[in-house]
C-alpha positions as YAML, in Angstrom:
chain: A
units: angstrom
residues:
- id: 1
  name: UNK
  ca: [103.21, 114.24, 101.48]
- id: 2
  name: UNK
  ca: [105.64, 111.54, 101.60]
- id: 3
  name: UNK
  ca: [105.36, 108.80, 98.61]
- id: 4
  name: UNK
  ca: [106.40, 105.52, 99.50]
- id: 5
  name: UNK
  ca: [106.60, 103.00, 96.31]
- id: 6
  name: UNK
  ca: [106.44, 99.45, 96.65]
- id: 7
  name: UNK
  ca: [109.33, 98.58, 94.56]
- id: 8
  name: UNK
  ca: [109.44, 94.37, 93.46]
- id: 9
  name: UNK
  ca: [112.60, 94.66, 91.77]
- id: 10
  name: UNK
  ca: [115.64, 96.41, 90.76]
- id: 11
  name: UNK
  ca: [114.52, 98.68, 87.73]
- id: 12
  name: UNK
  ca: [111.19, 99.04, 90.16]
- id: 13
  name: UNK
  ca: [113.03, 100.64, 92.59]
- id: 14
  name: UNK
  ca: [115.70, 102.38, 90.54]
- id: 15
  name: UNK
  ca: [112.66, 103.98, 88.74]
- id: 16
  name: UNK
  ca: [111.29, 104.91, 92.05]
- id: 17
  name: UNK
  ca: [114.20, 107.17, 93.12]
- id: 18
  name: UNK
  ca: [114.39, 108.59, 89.77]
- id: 19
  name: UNK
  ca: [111.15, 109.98, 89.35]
- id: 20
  name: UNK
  ca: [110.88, 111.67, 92.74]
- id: 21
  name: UNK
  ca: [110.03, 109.00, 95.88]
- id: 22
  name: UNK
  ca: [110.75, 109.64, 98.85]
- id: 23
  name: UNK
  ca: [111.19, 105.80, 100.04]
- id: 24
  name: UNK
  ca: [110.85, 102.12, 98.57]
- id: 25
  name: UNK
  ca: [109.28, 99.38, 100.12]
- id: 26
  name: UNK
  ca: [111.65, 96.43, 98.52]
- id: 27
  name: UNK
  ca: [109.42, 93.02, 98.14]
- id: 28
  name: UNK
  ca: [109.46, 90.27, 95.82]
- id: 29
  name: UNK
  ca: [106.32, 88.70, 94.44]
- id: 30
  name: UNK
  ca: [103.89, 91.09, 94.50]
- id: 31
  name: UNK
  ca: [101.28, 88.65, 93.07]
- id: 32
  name: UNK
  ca: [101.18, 86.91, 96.61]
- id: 33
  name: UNK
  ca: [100.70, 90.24, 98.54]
- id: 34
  name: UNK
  ca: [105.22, 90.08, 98.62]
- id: 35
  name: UNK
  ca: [107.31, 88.37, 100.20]
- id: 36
  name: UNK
  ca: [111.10, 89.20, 101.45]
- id: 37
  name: UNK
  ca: [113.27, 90.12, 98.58]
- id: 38
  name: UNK
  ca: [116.51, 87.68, 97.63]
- id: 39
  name: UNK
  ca: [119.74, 89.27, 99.64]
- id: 40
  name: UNK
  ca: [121.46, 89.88, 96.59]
- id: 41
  name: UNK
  ca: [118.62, 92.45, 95.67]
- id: 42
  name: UNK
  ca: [119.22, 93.86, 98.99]
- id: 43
  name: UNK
  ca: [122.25, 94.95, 98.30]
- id: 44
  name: UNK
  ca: [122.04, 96.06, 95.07]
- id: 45
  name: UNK
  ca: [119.45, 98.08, 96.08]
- id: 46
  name: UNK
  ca: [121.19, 99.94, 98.77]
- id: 47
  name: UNK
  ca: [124.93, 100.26, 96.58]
- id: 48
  name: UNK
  ca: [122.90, 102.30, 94.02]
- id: 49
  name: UNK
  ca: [120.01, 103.89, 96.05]
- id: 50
  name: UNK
  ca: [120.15, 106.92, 97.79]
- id: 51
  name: UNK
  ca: [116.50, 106.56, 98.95]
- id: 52
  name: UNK
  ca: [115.62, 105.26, 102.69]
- id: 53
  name: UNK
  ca: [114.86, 101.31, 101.61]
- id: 54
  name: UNK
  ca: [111.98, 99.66, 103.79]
- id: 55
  name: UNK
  ca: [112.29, 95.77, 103.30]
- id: 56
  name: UNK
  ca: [109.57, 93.53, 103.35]
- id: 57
  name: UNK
  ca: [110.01, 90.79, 106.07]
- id: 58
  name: UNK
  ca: [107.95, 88.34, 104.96]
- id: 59
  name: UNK
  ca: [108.67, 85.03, 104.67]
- id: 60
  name: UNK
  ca: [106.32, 83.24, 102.39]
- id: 61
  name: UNK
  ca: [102.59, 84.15, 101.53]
- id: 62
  name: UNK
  ca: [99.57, 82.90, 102.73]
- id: 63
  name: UNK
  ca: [98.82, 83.93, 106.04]
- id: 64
  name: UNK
  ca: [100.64, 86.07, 109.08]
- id: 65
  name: UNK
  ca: [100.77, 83.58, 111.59]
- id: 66
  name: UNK
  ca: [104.42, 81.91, 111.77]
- id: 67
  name: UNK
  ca: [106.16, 78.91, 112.82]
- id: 68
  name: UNK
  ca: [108.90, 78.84, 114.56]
- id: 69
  name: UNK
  ca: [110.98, 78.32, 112.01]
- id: 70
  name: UNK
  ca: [109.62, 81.05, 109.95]
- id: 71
  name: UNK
  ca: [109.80, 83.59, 112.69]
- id: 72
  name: UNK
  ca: [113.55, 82.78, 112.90]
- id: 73
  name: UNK
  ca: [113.93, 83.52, 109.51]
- id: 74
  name: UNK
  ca: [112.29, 86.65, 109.93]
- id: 75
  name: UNK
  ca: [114.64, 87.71, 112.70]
- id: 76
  name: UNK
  ca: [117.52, 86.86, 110.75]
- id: 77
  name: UNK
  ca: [116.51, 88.64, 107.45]
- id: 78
  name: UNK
  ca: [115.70, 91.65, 109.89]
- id: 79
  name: UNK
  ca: [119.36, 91.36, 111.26]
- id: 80
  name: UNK
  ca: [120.71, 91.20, 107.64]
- id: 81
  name: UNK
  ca: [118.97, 94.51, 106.50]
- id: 82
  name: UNK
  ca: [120.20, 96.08, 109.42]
- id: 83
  name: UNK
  ca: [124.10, 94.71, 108.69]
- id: 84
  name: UNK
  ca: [123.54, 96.36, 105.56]
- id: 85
  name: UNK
  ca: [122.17, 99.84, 106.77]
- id: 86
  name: UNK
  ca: [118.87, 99.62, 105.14]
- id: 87
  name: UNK
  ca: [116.50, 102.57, 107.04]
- id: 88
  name: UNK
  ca: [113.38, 100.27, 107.91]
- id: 89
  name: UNK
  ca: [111.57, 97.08, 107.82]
- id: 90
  name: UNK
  ca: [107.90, 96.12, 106.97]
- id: 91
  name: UNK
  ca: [106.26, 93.42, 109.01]
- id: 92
  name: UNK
  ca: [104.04, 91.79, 111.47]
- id: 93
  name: UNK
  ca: [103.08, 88.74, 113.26]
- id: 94
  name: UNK
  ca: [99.11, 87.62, 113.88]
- id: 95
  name: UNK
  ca: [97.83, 84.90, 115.82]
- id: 96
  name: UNK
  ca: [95.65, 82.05, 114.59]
- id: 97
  name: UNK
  ca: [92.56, 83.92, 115.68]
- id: 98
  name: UNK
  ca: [94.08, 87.28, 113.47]
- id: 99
  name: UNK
  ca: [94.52, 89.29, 116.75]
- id: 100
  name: UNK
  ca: [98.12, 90.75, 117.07]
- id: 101
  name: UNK
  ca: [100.56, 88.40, 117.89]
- id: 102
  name: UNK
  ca: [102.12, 91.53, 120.71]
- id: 103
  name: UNK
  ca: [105.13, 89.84, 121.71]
- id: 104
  name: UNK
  ca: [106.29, 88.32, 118.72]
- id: 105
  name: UNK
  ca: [106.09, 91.43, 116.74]
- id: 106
  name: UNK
  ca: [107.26, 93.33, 119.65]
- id: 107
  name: UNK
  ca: [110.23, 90.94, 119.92]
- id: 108
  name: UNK
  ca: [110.71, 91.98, 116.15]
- id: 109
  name: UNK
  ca: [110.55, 95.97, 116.74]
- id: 110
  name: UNK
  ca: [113.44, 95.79, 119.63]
- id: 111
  name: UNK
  ca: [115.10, 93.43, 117.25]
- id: 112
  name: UNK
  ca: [114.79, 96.26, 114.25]
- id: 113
  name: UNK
  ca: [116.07, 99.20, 116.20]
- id: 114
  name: UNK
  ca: [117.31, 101.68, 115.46]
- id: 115
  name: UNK
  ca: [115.74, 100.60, 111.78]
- id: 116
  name: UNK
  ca: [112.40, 102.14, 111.26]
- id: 117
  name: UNK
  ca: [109.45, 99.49, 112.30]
- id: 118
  name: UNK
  ca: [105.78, 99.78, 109.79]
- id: 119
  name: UNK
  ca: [103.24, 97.05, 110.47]
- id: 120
  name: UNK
  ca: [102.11, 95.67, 106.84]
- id: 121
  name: UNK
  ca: [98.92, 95.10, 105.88]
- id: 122
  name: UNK
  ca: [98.34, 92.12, 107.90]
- id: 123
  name: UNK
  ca: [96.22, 94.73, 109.57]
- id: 124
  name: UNK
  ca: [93.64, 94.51, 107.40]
- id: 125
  name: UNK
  ca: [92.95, 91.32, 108.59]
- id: 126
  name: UNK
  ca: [92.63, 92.14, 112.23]
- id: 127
  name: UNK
  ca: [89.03, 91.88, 113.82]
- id: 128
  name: UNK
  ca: [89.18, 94.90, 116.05]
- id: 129
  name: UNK
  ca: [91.58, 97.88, 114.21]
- id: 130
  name: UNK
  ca: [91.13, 100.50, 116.47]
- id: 131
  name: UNK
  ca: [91.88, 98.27, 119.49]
- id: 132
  name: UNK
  ca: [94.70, 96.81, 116.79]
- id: 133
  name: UNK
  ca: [96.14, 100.53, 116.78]
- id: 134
  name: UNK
  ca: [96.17, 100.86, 120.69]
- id: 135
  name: UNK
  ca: [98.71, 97.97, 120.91]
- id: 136
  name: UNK
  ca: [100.71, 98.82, 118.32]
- id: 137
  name: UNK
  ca: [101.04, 102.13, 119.38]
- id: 138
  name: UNK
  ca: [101.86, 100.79, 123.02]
- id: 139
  name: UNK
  ca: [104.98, 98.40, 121.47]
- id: 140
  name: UNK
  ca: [106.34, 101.06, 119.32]
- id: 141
  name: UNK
  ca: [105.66, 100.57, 115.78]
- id: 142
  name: UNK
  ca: [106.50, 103.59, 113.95]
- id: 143
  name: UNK
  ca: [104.03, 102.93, 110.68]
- id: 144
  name: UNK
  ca: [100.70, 101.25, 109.97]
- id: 145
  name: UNK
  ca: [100.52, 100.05, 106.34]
- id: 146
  name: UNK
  ca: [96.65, 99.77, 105.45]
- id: 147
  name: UNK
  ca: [93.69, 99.63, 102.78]
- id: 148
  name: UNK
  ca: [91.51, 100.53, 105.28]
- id: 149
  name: UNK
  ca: [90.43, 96.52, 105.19]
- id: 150
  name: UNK
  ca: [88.95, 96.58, 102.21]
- id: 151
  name: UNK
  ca: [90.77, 95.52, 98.36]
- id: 152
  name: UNK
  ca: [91.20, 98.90, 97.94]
- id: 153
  name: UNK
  ca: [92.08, 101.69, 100.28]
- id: 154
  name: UNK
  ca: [90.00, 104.49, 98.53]
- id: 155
  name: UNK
  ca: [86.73, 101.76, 99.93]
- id: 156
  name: UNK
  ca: [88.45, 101.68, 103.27]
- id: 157
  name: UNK
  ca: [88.88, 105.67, 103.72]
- id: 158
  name: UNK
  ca: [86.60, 106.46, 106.57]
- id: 159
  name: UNK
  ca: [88.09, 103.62, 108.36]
- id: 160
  name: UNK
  ca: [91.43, 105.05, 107.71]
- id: 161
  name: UNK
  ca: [90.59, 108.84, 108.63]
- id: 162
  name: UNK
  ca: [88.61, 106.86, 112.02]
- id: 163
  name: UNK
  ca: [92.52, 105.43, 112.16]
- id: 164
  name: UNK
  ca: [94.31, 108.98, 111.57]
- id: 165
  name: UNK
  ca: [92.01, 110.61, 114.23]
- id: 166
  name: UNK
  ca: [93.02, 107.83, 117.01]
- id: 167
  name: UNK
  ca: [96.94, 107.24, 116.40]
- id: 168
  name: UNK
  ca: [97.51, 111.24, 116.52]
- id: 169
  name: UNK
  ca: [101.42, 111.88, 116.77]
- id: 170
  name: UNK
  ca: [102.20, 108.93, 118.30]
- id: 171
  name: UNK
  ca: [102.26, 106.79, 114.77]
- id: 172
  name: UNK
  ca: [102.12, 107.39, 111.54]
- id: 173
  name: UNK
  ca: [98.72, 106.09, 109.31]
- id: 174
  name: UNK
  ca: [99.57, 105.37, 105.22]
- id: 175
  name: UNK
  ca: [96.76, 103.92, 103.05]
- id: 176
  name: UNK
  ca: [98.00, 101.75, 100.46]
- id: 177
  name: UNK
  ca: [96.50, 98.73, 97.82]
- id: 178
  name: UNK
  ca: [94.91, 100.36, 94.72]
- id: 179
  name: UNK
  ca: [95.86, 104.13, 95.01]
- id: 180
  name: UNK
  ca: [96.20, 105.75, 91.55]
- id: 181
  name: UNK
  ca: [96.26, 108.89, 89.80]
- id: 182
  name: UNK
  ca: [92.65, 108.88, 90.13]
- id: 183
  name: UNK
  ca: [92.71, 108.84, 94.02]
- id: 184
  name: UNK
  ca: [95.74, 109.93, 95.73]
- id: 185
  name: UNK
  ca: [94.69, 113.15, 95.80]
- id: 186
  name: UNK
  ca: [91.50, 112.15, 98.36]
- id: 187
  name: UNK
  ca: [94.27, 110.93, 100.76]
- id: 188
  name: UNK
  ca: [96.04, 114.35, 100.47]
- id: 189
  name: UNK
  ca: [92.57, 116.13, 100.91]
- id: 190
  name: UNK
  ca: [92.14, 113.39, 104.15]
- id: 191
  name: UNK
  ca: [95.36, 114.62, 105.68]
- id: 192
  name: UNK
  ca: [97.33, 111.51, 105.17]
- id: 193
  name: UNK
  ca: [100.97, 112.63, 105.12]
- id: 194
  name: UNK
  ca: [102.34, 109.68, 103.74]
- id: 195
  name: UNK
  ca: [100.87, 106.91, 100.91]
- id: 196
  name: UNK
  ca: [102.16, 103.48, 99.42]
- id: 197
  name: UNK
  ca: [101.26, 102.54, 96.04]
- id: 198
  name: UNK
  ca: [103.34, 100.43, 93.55]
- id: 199
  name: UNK
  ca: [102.50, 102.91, 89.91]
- id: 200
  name: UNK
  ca: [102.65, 99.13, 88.05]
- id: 201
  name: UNK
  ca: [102.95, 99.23, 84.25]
- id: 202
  name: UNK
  ca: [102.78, 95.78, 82.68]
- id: 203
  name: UNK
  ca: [105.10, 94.73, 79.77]
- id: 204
  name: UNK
  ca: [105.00, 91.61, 77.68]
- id: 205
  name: UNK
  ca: [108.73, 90.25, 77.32]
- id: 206
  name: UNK
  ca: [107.28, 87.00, 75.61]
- id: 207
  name: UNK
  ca: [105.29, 86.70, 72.32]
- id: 208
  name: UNK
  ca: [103.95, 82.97, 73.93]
- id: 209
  name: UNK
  ca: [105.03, 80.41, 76.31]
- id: 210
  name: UNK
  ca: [104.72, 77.07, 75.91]
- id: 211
  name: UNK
  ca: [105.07, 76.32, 79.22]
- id: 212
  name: UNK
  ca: [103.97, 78.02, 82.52]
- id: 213
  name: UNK
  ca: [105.84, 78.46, 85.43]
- id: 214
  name: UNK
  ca: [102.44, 79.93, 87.46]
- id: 215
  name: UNK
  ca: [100.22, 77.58, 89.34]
- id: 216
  name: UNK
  ca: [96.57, 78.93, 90.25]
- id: 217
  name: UNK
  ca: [96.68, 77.07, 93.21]
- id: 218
  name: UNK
  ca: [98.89, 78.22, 94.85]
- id: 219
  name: UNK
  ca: [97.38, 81.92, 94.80]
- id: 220
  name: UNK
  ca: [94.94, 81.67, 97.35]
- id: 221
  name: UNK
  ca: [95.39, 83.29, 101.26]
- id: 222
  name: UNK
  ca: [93.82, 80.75, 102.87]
- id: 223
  name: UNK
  ca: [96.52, 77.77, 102.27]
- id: 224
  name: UNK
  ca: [99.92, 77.26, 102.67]
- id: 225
  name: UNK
  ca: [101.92, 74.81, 99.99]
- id: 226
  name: UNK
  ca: [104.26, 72.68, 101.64]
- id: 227
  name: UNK
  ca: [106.17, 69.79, 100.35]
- id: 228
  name: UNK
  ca: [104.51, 66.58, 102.11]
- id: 229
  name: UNK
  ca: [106.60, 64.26, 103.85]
- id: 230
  name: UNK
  ca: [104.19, 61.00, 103.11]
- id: 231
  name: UNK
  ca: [104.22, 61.84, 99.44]
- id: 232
  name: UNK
  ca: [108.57, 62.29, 99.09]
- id: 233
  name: UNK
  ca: [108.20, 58.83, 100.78]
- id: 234
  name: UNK
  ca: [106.21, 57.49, 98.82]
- id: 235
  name: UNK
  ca: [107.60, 58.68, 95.61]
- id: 236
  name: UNK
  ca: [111.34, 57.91, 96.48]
- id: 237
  name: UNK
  ca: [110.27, 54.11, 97.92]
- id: 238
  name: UNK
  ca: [108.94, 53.54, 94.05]
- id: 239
  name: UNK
  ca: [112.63, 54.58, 92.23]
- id: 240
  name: UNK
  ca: [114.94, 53.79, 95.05]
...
């Protein structure tokens, strides 16, 4: 079974290789579900690894459908990992209905090549999975990152064996989001031959801060935060 650890930063990842992974997923952020990790991380990560590195191509969090903009960044973070001979990326594009968005995301797989192409967990928000699987099977992902669609992947297991049982050969099924010591070996038992968990430990490196740098409000799936054109206005007319 191959263990995949979603690795948010340098001693993350470095830990990952040194107690026995097989591959990293490299994200930042992993409060907002992860987003694309800073370039200098990058290659950091690949001067000292000697661990296939998936990166996260993610731009921001919130939701998987993309702007233009955004889906240029995308494409250019994606030709950056490959520059620096990282072995895969993670993404995905969905439409505003959460159906697969086919031909950006396929324009992202030829884009990728010959870098290994898994489909995050936007998948978990599709409506119709196994029809989800066809077409990703048909534009060549390699991977399907998924809990199943539920919080927790060890809820969403009959969906993911249902999953296993359709993609066959032709791509590969890992269950990640919440798998533990407690349940990894029900994946095993399943026939998964691959999972994705992150083994998180958390460590206080402050007694108390006086000051937060975390906004509630901005954790939620269902908005984007973007800085408001009428409001700079506004605020610059007053000082300027």
């Amino acid at each position: 079974m191959k263990i995949e650890i979603c690795a948010n930063s340098y001693q993350s990842a470095v830990n990952a290789e040194a107690s026995g992974a097989d591959r990293i997923e490299l994200c930042s952020e992993l409060a907002v579900g992860g987003i694309t990790p800073s370039y200098g991380l990058i290659i950091k990560i690949k001067q000292d690894l000697r661990i296939p590195v998936h990166v996260l191509i993610r731009p921001r969090s919130g939701d998987f459908t993309y702007s233009n903009a955004d889906f240029e960044v995308m494409k250019q973070d994606i030709v950056l990992c490959k520059n620096l001979g990282c072995e895969g990326v993670v993404s995905g594009v969905l439409n505003t209905d959460n159906t697969i968005d086919l031909e950006r995301t396929k324009e992202l797989i030829e884009l990728a090549r010959p870098m290994s192409f898994t489909f995050h967990r936007a998948f978990d928000w599709v409506v119709n999975p196994l029809k989800s699987l066809d077409e990703l099977k048909a534009i060549g992902v390699n991977r399907i990152l998924t809990s199943g669609q539920e919080n927790q992947a060890i809820k969403g297991i009959e969906l993911l064996k249902k999953l296993k049982v359709r993609a066959g050969t032709f791509i590969e099924i890992m269950p990640g989001s919440g798998v533990n010591i407690d349940t990894i070996l029900e994946f095993k038992k399943a026939g998964f031959n691959q999972v994705h968990f992150s083994a998180t430990s958390l460590y206080r490196s402050q007694k108390k801060v006086h000051v937060t740098m975390n906004s509630d409000r901005f954790f939620d799936d269902t908005i984007l935060a973007i800085s408001d054109s009428e409001k700079i206005v506004s605020m610059i007319n007053l000082v300027k």
